[in-house]
Amino acid sequence: CQLGDEELVDWQDHTFIRLDKQKKGPGERGAPLTDADRSPSCYTGYGYNYCASDRISVTRSVNDIRHPECATEKYLRKLPTVSVIFPFYNEHLQTLLRSVHSIVNRSPKELLKEVLLVDDTSQYPNLHGPLDEYIQKEFTKVRVIRAQKREGLIRARLLGAREAKGEVLIFLDSHIEANYNWLPPLLDPIARDWKTVTCPMIDVVDTDHFGYRQQDLGARGAFDWAFNYKRLPRLRSDQKTPTKPFENPVMAGGLFAIHKEWFWKLGGYDPGLEVWGGEQYEISFKIWQCGGRILDAPCSRVGHVFKKFNSAGGAFNLLKNYKRVAEVWMDEYKPFLYKGLGAGGLDVGDLTEQHALREQLQCKPFKWFLKNVAFDLEKYYPSVPPQSFAKGPITSLGCDKCLQGEKFSMHPQIRPSLVRCQTNPVPGSQQMHLGWKREIRIANEDWGCLDLAGHVGASVLLYGCHSAGSTQQWKYDLDKKQIVHHDTRACLEVNSDCQLVRTARCDDTSAFQQWDFAWKNETAIRKLWNYSGSIFDVIS
């Protein structure tokens, strides 16, 4: 197959994939360890279940969860070489080695120039001598770079980038597993345009049992005005070609490929950013505003362990990083961020070099980014959020008690409860909002939203607030006092003993389906009930 003078070829190692899928043992083919020990000690120091990880081979096979058409995709024969950079600090050794093996084993040898492990002054003994001995014995293209002092994730990446010899830099976290043929889909767009940056689809390696599963079919990265990472739906035009790369306003974080010359032309990361946090916004904004673009590559998939906790960084450093990014790249929109963060008066240090870089590269204004790249951000995450339809405690008229929620965690089995109405309930919250996205959120979006992803009669859960689909959308019937779920048309109900909050078929005579908000915008609520247009038309 020819593309002009460039030949397109099948880069897959079919023999390796076939043999890999024949492996047997714990966790092979991405299977979960259902009998894994989940005692608290198995998570200490790592934020994931290292007891499960220890039982799985460092060269385990994964389940091929790519779109079926990815198996027939062809890419340019002439692709650039890569340096894969793994920063790590006190990582679990078995998990780190599995990350490295997955890259070495599932990358075409002629494309993989090197793998660089950047040790940010780890304290665990097995990450020194034993790690060095293992690498010397098992690998020829892997080397360790050790920082002289604690640098943090961002500057550790810079340290690795300065040492890199490949034409393209690929930054990855140190607790990942690459899927089959992950590399060519990332490199092909860069080979065609050196200012293109590519990201893989990020799958999930389960924190508890290390099962490998697909997260979803992809979405476009975004943010709200407190710099919480959010996602926008893929465009309909992109959905028609599920294997083709699509434009992404903001990358998710530390998994991406960039031409080395383009990375340094952009100044790399701002070295004034501390530890971690905000760097994905800085690199994303400067890529787009300074003449490049970001693409997500659906046929490149990398599994990632999402930790239960990450104690590094701290709130002060995070706020400082956010404000440094905003001061340089967000122009007249930065006050909206500062209002959401409460960071307006924070001193973030000298930004002379960052402003000079923007001027030198003649980068576009942030308004251009919002209009041309993240053009639907305001629709989903407006800089000035509309007022809630209703807010305050929600009282069950059948039980004379209030709905109360706990803060959402990564375990989505937390249910709202019904308790005695209180002014300042502890440890949960009775402060509810029927928000402008039709969600019922607890306290604020960080706490979570009422979610019903099941059938009529299913229990209502607390889940992270999102805008994907309509499982978290509700309406309030002022006359019948009923809270109605968008998807199922079922009503929010409490059972007769006033304990379980669930949904049921709407019954106008049941007091257990009647609720009242402490405050309501009755005019907006009535307009919303039968309205299907823009939510802003209802609010205004």
XYZ file of C-alpha atoms in Angstrom:
540
model
C 0.000 0.000 0.000
C 1.417 3.406 -1.009
C 0.833 6.905 0.303
C 2.532 9.114 -2.269
C 6.142 7.954 -2.027
C 5.629 6.514 1.462
C 4.922 2.829 1.932
C 2.307 1.690 4.445
C 2.970 -1.613 6.211
C 1.555 -3.912 8.885
C 3.763 -3.409 11.966
C 2.166 -6.103 14.110
C 4.253 -9.018 15.347
C 1.637 -11.675 14.723
C 3.807 -14.530 15.954
C 4.500 -12.802 19.283
C 0.801 -12.009 19.764
C -0.190 -15.611 19.042
C 2.390 -17.061 21.457
C 1.630 -14.450 24.103
C -2.029 -15.430 24.136
C -1.110 -19.044 24.873
C 0.412 -18.188 28.235
C -1.194 -19.617 31.359
C -0.895 -18.451 34.921
C -2.185 -15.840 37.379
C -3.285 -12.677 35.621
C -2.478 -13.911 32.119
C -4.424 -12.320 29.275
C -5.183 -9.479 31.660
C -7.359 -11.626 33.919
C -8.114 -10.308 37.419
C -6.819 -12.070 40.520
C -10.201 -12.673 42.106
C -8.612 -14.306 45.162
C -6.071 -11.521 45.714
C -5.270 -10.573 49.295
C -6.825 -7.145 49.910
C -5.708 -6.515 53.452
C -4.636 -2.903 54.137
C -0.968 -3.874 54.418
C -0.994 -4.888 50.728
C -1.502 -1.225 49.749
C 0.946 0.437 52.118
C 3.501 2.615 50.359
C 2.159 2.175 46.845
C -1.521 3.081 46.631
C -2.366 -0.181 44.871
C -2.398 -3.878 45.770
C 1.231 -4.921 45.463
C 0.363 -8.370 46.845
C -1.647 -8.980 43.675
C 1.108 -7.548 41.507
C 3.698 -9.859 43.080
C 1.743 -12.920 41.950
C 1.652 -11.851 38.288
C 4.523 -12.458 35.865
C 6.490 -9.414 34.776
C 5.987 -10.632 31.208
C 2.292 -11.469 31.457
C 0.051 -11.350 28.407
C -2.791 -8.842 28.120
C -6.210 -9.044 26.543
C -6.297 -7.398 23.124
C -9.099 -4.886 23.619
C -8.413 -2.748 20.591
C -11.170 -2.046 18.097
C -11.232 -5.025 15.689
C -10.307 -2.803 12.738
C -7.027 -1.863 14.462
C -5.704 -5.324 13.578
C -5.757 -4.406 9.876
C -4.477 -0.827 10.134
C -1.234 -0.052 8.299
C 1.265 2.681 9.115
C 4.237 4.354 7.453
C 7.204 2.065 7.024
C 9.602 4.885 7.865
C 8.902 5.882 11.458
C 11.115 7.773 13.932
C 12.977 6.106 16.786
C 11.815 6.631 20.353
C 13.140 7.099 23.844
C 10.580 5.901 26.389
C 10.943 7.783 29.678
C 9.705 6.289 32.968
C 10.102 8.618 35.967
C 9.631 6.743 39.240
C 9.850 7.286 42.965
C 9.533 4.393 45.431
C 7.657 2.334 42.835
C 6.858 -1.313 43.502
C 9.659 -3.245 41.785
C 7.515 -5.988 40.224
C 5.103 -3.404 38.825
C 7.938 -1.268 37.466
C 9.565 -4.262 35.762
C 6.250 -5.313 34.238
C 5.929 -1.806 32.808
C 9.376 -2.038 31.221
C 8.886 -5.562 29.874
C 5.603 -4.584 28.243
C 7.340 -1.788 26.346
C 10.371 -3.822 25.328
C 8.367 -6.904 24.323
C 5.557 -5.121 22.459
C 7.579 -2.480 20.582
C 9.236 -3.027 17.185
C 12.945 -3.396 17.930
C 13.997 -1.041 15.146
C 11.842 1.764 16.593
C 12.749 1.411 20.274
C 15.988 3.304 20.754
C 15.999 3.071 24.548
C 14.022 2.971 27.750
C 15.120 5.466 30.403
C 14.184 4.855 34.033
C 14.533 8.130 35.920
C 14.878 7.407 39.639
C 13.819 10.474 41.603
C 15.890 9.478 44.697
C 13.883 6.360 45.639
C 14.474 5.121 49.171
C 13.574 1.439 48.751
C 16.762 -0.702 48.615
C 15.491 -3.035 45.874
C 15.216 -0.047 43.509
C 18.994 0.343 43.572
C 21.328 -2.678 43.426
C 18.685 -5.344 42.626
C 17.096 -3.170 39.940
C 20.455 -2.398 38.335
C 21.416 -6.089 38.333
C 18.118 -7.134 36.787
C 18.378 -4.559 34.008
C 21.965 -5.495 33.221
C 20.975 -9.158 32.993
C 17.678 -8.880 31.074
C 17.873 -5.796 28.831
C 20.206 -4.120 26.345
C 18.209 -0.935 25.706
C 17.247 -0.010 29.268
C 19.245 2.237 31.564
C 18.671 3.995 34.867
C 19.250 7.701 35.410
C 19.398 8.707 39.054
C 18.550 12.217 40.193
C 20.999 13.770 42.664
C 18.158 15.290 44.699
C 14.374 14.992 44.820
C 13.070 16.701 41.714
C 9.406 15.702 41.539
C 7.660 14.120 38.576
C 7.832 17.124 36.249
C 11.540 17.854 36.554
C 12.302 14.101 36.532
C 10.712 13.963 33.082
C 12.914 16.857 32.017
C 15.943 15.013 33.340
C 15.086 11.998 31.204
C 14.350 14.138 28.142
C 17.802 15.747 28.321
C 19.431 12.310 28.246
C 17.270 10.903 25.451
C 18.829 9.810 22.155
C 15.659 8.901 20.222
C 13.950 11.208 17.743
C 10.654 11.055 19.650
C 10.148 11.236 23.417
C 7.441 9.073 24.950
C 6.584 9.821 28.565
C 4.857 7.060 30.545
C 4.027 6.413 34.174
C 5.894 3.621 35.930
C 2.790 1.476 36.589
C 1.501 0.726 33.094
C 1.190 -2.145 30.627
C 1.331 -1.504 26.899
C -1.065 -3.392 24.691
C -0.243 -4.959 21.331
C 1.167 -2.792 18.526
C 0.853 0.276 20.732
C 3.775 2.187 19.213
C 3.220 2.660 15.430
C -0.183 4.385 15.867
C 1.558 6.996 18.039
C 4.444 7.560 15.649
C 2.649 7.674 12.300
C 1.016 11.123 12.856
C 4.321 12.529 14.157
C 6.175 11.205 11.084
C 3.697 13.138 8.923
C 3.860 16.342 10.994
C 6.598 16.883 13.578
C 4.443 19.357 15.530
C 1.779 16.720 16.189
C 1.699 15.229 19.683
C -0.046 11.888 20.214
C -1.593 10.146 23.206
C -2.627 6.507 23.653
C -6.030 5.411 24.891
C -5.598 4.843 28.618
C -7.071 1.560 29.847
C -7.455 0.454 33.458
C -5.284 -1.987 35.359
C -7.418 -2.507 38.441
C -5.992 -1.180 41.688
C -7.198 -4.190 43.696
C -6.883 -7.263 41.469
C -4.769 -6.041 38.501
C -7.306 -7.095 35.901
C -6.778 -5.256 32.617
C -9.907 -3.722 31.089
C -10.945 -1.053 28.656
C -11.876 2.289 30.188
C -13.999 3.451 27.245
C -13.756 4.262 23.534
C -12.125 7.604 24.185
C -13.156 11.161 24.871
C -11.672 14.633 24.455
C -9.800 16.047 27.430
C -10.927 19.273 29.075
C -11.084 21.017 32.453
C -13.423 22.923 34.698
C -12.578 26.288 36.222
C -10.910 24.766 39.258
C -8.592 22.812 36.906
C -10.224 19.473 37.645
C -9.554 17.282 34.626
C -12.786 16.661 32.698
C -13.778 15.009 29.447
C -15.806 16.147 26.451
C -17.616 13.718 24.134
C -15.970 12.682 20.896
C -17.309 14.509 17.879
C -19.769 12.646 15.662
C -17.383 12.946 12.749
C -14.681 11.174 14.798
C -17.049 8.406 15.872
C -17.541 7.425 12.224
C -13.856 6.421 12.016
C -13.230 4.615 15.333
C -9.626 3.654 14.559
C -8.423 7.035 13.312
C -6.685 9.608 15.544
C -8.871 12.494 16.700
C -8.047 15.950 18.022
C -7.870 16.346 21.791
C -7.813 19.770 23.503
C -6.079 18.616 26.712
C -4.070 15.451 27.309
C -4.901 13.384 30.379
C -1.452 13.617 31.945
C 1.818 11.767 31.649
C 1.267 9.407 28.721
C 2.153 11.012 25.388
C 4.605 11.064 22.473
C 6.271 14.221 21.154
C 9.086 14.901 18.707
C 12.176 15.784 20.716
C 12.884 18.945 18.703
C 9.295 20.162 19.130
C 9.388 19.456 22.880
C 12.479 21.600 23.360
C 11.305 24.292 20.945
C 8.296 24.607 23.263
C 10.683 24.953 26.212
C 9.869 21.501 27.587
C 7.959 21.811 30.824
C 8.129 25.004 32.850
C 10.892 24.042 35.341
C 9.178 26.224 37.927
C 6.339 23.719 38.225
C 6.693 21.756 41.458
C 6.459 17.955 41.881
C 3.333 17.228 39.795
C 0.026 18.788 38.836
C -0.912 21.283 36.135
C 1.815 20.167 33.732
C -0.711 18.546 31.379
C -2.479 21.902 31.027
C 0.744 23.804 30.424
C 2.028 21.417 27.741
C -1.420 21.133 26.111
C -2.030 24.880 25.940
C 1.416 25.648 24.553
C 1.190 22.868 21.941
C -2.081 24.194 20.553
C -1.460 27.921 21.004
C 2.040 27.770 19.518
C 1.218 25.984 16.276
C 0.935 22.270 17.076
C -1.878 19.866 17.768
C -2.698 16.898 20.018
C -4.217 13.681 18.714
C -5.521 10.672 20.612
C -4.719 7.405 18.815
C -7.472 4.802 19.426
C -5.353 1.891 18.172
C -2.629 2.644 20.720
C -3.744 1.375 24.115
C -1.852 1.448 27.409
C -3.192 0.086 30.689
C -2.627 2.235 33.776
C -2.923 1.538 37.507
C -4.948 4.380 39.012
C -3.698 4.640 42.581
C -6.024 4.894 45.558
C -3.916 7.704 46.942
C -0.957 9.859 45.990
C 0.540 11.861 48.818
C 3.191 13.667 46.773
C 2.904 17.309 45.872
C 0.570 18.978 48.347
C -2.176 21.554 47.906
C 0.124 24.587 47.970
C 2.352 23.311 45.164
C -0.695 22.372 43.130
C -2.188 25.858 43.429
C 1.161 27.407 42.592
C 1.498 25.251 39.486
C -2.019 26.078 38.345
C -1.433 29.779 38.705
C 1.903 29.669 36.858
C 0.126 28.004 33.928
C -2.734 30.503 34.007
C -0.486 33.574 34.247
C 1.374 32.614 31.077
C -1.286 31.021 28.873
C -4.839 31.941 29.884
C -4.900 35.712 29.338
C -8.199 37.368 30.337
C -9.687 34.010 31.366
C -7.360 33.474 34.340
C -9.637 35.327 36.833
C -12.303 32.648 36.298
C -9.769 30.011 37.340
C -8.586 32.022 40.328
C -12.162 32.391 41.539
C -12.620 28.626 41.378
C -9.277 27.960 43.077
C -9.079 30.858 45.498
C -5.531 31.506 44.284
C -5.700 35.126 43.152
C -3.165 36.498 45.641
C -0.663 33.641 45.493
C 2.963 34.506 44.595
C 4.213 32.036 41.986
C 7.694 33.373 41.348
C 9.445 34.657 38.233
C 7.739 33.970 34.883
C 10.002 36.081 32.679
C 11.327 33.146 30.651
C 7.874 31.671 30.109
C 6.428 34.968 28.850
C 9.479 35.466 26.613
C 9.015 31.987 25.127
C 5.388 32.723 24.291
C 6.375 35.984 22.635
C 9.226 34.355 20.719
C 6.986 31.592 19.337
C 4.218 34.107 18.545
C 1.654 31.908 20.220
C -2.062 32.507 19.816
C -4.277 33.875 22.639
C -6.264 31.639 24.936
C -9.469 32.974 23.397
C -8.361 31.356 20.132
C -7.892 28.039 21.961
C -11.398 28.209 23.412
C -12.962 29.165 20.090
C -11.129 26.759 17.789
C -9.940 23.808 19.885
C -12.023 23.485 23.066
C -15.000 25.092 21.329
C -17.631 23.247 23.402
C -15.953 23.655 26.795
C -18.296 26.465 27.856
C -21.292 24.283 27.030
C -20.236 21.622 29.531
C -18.039 23.594 31.964
C -18.914 27.299 31.751
C -16.505 29.845 33.173
C -19.456 31.431 34.971
C -21.639 28.493 36.069
C -25.393 29.141 35.995
C -27.247 29.127 39.271
C -28.581 25.783 40.476
C -32.245 24.974 39.854
C -32.581 24.004 43.507
C -30.247 23.624 46.478
C -29.974 22.900 50.162
C -31.188 19.839 52.078
C -33.632 17.528 50.296
C -36.351 16.360 52.676
C -38.336 13.138 52.222
C -41.953 14.112 52.934
C -42.816 10.471 53.644
C -40.100 10.042 56.275
C -39.420 13.602 57.460
C -35.702 12.928 57.040
C -32.998 14.400 54.806
C -30.963 12.865 52.002
C -27.304 12.682 52.957
C -24.231 11.761 50.910
C -20.677 10.774 51.671
C -17.698 11.916 49.635
C -17.261 9.738 46.550
C -14.245 7.417 46.499
C -12.881 5.058 43.847
C -15.259 2.384 45.181
C -18.585 3.235 43.516
C -20.755 1.320 45.973
C -21.419 4.258 48.266
C -25.133 4.984 48.585
C -26.881 8.087 49.838
C -28.648 7.625 53.142
C -31.697 9.120 54.817
C -31.016 10.595 58.256
C -32.367 13.174 60.659
C -32.086 16.628 59.156
C -29.157 18.545 60.637
C -27.613 21.958 60.161
C -24.025 20.674 59.922
C -24.078 16.890 59.440
C -20.844 14.992 60.013
C -19.195 13.147 58.325
C -21.503 13.411 55.294
C -23.305 16.329 53.745
C -26.949 17.237 53.294
C -26.123 20.193 51.069
C -27.501 19.183 47.676
C -27.706 20.958 44.327
C -29.982 20.260 41.379
C -27.369 21.761 39.099
C -27.373 23.316 35.674
C -26.323 19.998 34.087
C -29.485 18.446 35.643
C -27.264 16.590 38.118
C -27.920 16.219 41.829
C -24.535 16.732 43.389
C -23.513 16.457 46.993
C -21.791 19.544 48.450
C -19.734 20.131 45.292
C -18.546 18.162 42.269
C -15.594 16.736 44.193
C -18.019 14.892 46.481
C -19.991 13.177 43.737
C -23.419 12.981 42.148
C -26.470 10.736 42.383
C -26.098 8.097 39.685
C -28.406 5.391 38.383
C -26.715 3.246 35.752
C -29.092 0.320 36.235
C -32.763 -0.505 35.893
C -35.886 0.807 37.567
C -35.744 -0.401 41.174
C -31.960 -0.329 41.386
C -30.283 1.415 44.285
C -29.034 4.916 43.685
C -25.255 5.274 44.041
C -22.836 8.123 44.559
C -20.413 8.383 41.661
C -17.946 10.945 40.343
C -19.793 13.783 38.628
C -19.528 13.579 34.857
C -21.262 14.725 31.682
C -21.077 11.452 29.783
C -24.527 10.156 28.916
C -27.484 10.897 31.138
C -27.253 8.460 34.045
C -26.820 11.437 36.398
C -29.574 13.639 34.986
C -32.704 14.299 37.029
C -35.745 16.577 36.895
C -37.981 17.880 39.673
C -41.788 17.933 39.359
C -42.887 20.905 41.415
C -46.525 19.842 41.565
C -46.045 16.173 42.409
C -42.860 16.751 44.447
C -41.148 13.929 42.546
C -37.496 13.662 41.485
C -37.469 11.856 38.130
C -34.485 10.109 36.528
C -33.852 11.107 32.906
C -33.009 7.709 31.404
C -35.494 5.439 33.162
C -38.304 7.946 33.861
C -38.351 6.385 37.315
C -38.861 8.315 40.535
C -36.494 8.635 43.453
C -37.997 6.724 46.360
C -37.211 5.685 49.900
C -38.507 2.332 51.133
C -41.190 2.093 53.806
C -38.725 1.741 56.683
C -37.007 4.965 55.570
C -33.628 3.289 55.003
C -32.927 2.485 51.342
C -32.868 5.136 48.621
C -33.722 3.643 45.225
C -35.854 4.260 42.141
C -39.307 2.908 41.373
C -42.085 3.418 38.884
C -43.617 6.782 39.583
C -46.658 6.667 41.864
C -48.385 10.002 42.390
C -50.021 8.740 45.604
C -46.841 7.622 47.380
C -45.461 9.968 50.015
C -42.208 7.983 49.860
C -41.618 9.464 46.383
C -42.197 13.037 47.506
C -39.244 15.343 48.161
C -38.735 19.005 48.818
C -35.666 21.199 48.323
C -34.870 23.919 50.824
C -34.613 26.472 47.990
C -36.007 26.285 44.462
C -35.950 28.459 41.336
C -39.527 27.553 40.449
C -39.611 29.510 37.194
C -36.500 27.754 35.816
C -37.647 24.336 37.070
C -40.981 24.638 35.259
C -39.232 25.693 32.046
C -36.822 22.789 32.361
C -39.501 20.091 32.751
C -40.556 20.056 29.089
C -37.480 21.681 27.552
C -34.905 19.912 25.380
C -32.860 22.844 24.064
C -29.848 24.647 25.504
C -29.725 24.593 29.283
C -28.603 28.234 29.205
C -31.920 29.262 27.645
C -33.678 27.770 30.661
C -31.408 29.388 33.234
C -31.458 32.825 31.644
